[in-house]
Short mmCIF file of C-alpha atoms in Angstrom, two decimals:
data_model
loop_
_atom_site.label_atom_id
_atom_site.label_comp_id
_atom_site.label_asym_id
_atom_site.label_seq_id
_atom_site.Cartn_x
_atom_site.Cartn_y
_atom_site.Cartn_z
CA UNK A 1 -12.73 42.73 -16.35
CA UNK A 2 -9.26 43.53 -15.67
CA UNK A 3 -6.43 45.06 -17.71
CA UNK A 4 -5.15 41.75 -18.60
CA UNK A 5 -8.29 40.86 -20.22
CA UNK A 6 -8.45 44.35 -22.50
CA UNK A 7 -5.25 44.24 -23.39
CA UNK A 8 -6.25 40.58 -25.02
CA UNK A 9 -9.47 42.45 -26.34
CA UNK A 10 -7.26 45.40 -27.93
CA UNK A 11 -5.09 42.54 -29.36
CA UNK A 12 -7.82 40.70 -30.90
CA UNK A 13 -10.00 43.95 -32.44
CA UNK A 14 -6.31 45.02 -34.02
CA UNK A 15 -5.93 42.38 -35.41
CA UNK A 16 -9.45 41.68 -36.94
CA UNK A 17 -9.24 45.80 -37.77
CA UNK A 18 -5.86 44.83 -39.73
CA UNK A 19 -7.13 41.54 -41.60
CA UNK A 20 -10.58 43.64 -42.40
CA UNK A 21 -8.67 46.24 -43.95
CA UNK A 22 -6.09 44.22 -46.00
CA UNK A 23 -8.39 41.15 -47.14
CA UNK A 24 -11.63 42.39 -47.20
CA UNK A 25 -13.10 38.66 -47.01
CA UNK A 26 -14.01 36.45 -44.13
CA UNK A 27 -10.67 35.86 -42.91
CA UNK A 28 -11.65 39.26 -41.23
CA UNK A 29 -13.17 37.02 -38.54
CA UNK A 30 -10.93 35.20 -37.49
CA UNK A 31 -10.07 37.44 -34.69
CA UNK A 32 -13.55 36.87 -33.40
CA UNK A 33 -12.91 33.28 -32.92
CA UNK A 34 -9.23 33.66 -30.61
CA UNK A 35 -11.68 36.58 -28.76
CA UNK A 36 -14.41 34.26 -28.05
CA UNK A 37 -11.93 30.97 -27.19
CA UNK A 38 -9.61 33.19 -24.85
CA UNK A 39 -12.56 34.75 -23.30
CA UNK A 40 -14.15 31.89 -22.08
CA UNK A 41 -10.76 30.75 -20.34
CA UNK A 42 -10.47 34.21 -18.78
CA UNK A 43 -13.90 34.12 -17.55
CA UNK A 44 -13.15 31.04 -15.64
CA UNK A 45 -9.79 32.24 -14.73
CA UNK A 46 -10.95 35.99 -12.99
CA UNK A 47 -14.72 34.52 -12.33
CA UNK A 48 -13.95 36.54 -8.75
CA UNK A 49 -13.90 39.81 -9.05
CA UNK A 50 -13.17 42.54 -5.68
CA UNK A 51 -15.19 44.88 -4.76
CA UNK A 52 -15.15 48.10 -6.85
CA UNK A 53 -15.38 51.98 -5.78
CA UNK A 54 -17.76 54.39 -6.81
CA UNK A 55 -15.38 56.33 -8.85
CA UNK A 56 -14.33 53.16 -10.77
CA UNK A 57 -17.21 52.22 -11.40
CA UNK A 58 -18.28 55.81 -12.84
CA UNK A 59 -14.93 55.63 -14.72
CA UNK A 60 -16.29 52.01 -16.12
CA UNK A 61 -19.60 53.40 -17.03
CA UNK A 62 -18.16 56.31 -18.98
CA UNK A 63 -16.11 54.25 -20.79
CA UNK A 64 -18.33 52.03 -21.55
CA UNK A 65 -20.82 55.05 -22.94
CA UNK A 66 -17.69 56.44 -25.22
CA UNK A 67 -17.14 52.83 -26.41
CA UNK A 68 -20.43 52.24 -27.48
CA UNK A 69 -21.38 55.81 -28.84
CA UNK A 70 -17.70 55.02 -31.28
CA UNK A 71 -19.18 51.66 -31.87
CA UNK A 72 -22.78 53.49 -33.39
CA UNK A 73 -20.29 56.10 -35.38
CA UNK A 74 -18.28 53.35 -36.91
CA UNK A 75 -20.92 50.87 -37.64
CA UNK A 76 -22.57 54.48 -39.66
CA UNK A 77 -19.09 55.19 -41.13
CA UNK A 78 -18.06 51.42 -42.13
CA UNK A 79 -21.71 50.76 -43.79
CA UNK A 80 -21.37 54.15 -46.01
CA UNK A 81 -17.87 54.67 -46.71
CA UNK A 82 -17.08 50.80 -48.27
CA UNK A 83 -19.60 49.28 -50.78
CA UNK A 84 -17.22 45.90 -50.40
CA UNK A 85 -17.30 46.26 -46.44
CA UNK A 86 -21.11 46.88 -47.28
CA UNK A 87 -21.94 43.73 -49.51
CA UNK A 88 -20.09 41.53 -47.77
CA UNK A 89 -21.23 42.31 -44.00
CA UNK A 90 -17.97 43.23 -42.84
CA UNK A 91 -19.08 46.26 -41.78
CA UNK A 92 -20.41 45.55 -38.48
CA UNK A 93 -17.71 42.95 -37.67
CA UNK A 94 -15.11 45.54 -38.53
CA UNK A 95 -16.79 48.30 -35.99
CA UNK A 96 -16.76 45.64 -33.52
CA UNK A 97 -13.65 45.45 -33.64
CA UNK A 98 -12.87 49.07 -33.78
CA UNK A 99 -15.24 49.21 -30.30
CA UNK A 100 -12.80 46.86 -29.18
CA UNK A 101 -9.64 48.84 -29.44
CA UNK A 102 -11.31 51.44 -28.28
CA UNK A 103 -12.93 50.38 -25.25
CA UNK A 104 -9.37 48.36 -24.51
CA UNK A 105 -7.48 51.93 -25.31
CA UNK A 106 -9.73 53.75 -22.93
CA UNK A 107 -9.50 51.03 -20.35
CA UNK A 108 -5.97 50.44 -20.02
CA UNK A 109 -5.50 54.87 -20.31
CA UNK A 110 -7.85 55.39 -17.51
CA UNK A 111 -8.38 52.68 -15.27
CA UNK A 112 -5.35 52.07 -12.78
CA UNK A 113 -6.27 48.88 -11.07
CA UNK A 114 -4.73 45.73 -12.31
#
């Protein structure tokens, strides 16, 4: 992964956070379909990745662990606090996206390397 590529995440999970919140319906995953189309063309297009140092890749991990403990404490939050959200299943989709942002904002904040 490289900033490029979370920056397009954070786009994407704003986005579907945005739609979510103003439609409530399934045009809330739309997003998901630009994130998985881009993806897979910058996949192919950073497929080689350098070497990485010990301290990035304990900055990595701990973002990773903060993105996914937000992800658990949204998908709680979303399923209780909406009975729409709830009924229609937009509640996970919408703290997927919300992992997205954050992982992106924590990416882009702490890790330097382009």
């Amino acid at each position: 992964m490289n900033k490029k590529f979370e920056i397009l995440n954070l786009f994407w999970g704003a986005l579907g956070i945005l739609l979510i919140c103003v439609f409530q319906n399934g045009w809330g995953a739309a997003p998901a379909v630009g994130l998985a189309v881009t993806s897979v063309f910058f996949i192919r297009r950073e497929s080689s990745e350098e070497e990485l140092s010990m301290a990035m890749k304990q900055k990595r991990r701990t973002i990773n662990i903060i993105s996914v403990v937000c992800w658990a404490i949204a998908a709680i939050l979303c399923y209780f606090l909406s009975t729409n959200l709830r009924e229609n299943g937009l509640w996970f989709v919408l703290a997927s996206y919300i992992f997205l942002v954050v992982h992106g904002v924590l990416f882009v904040s702490f890790c330097t390397h382009a």
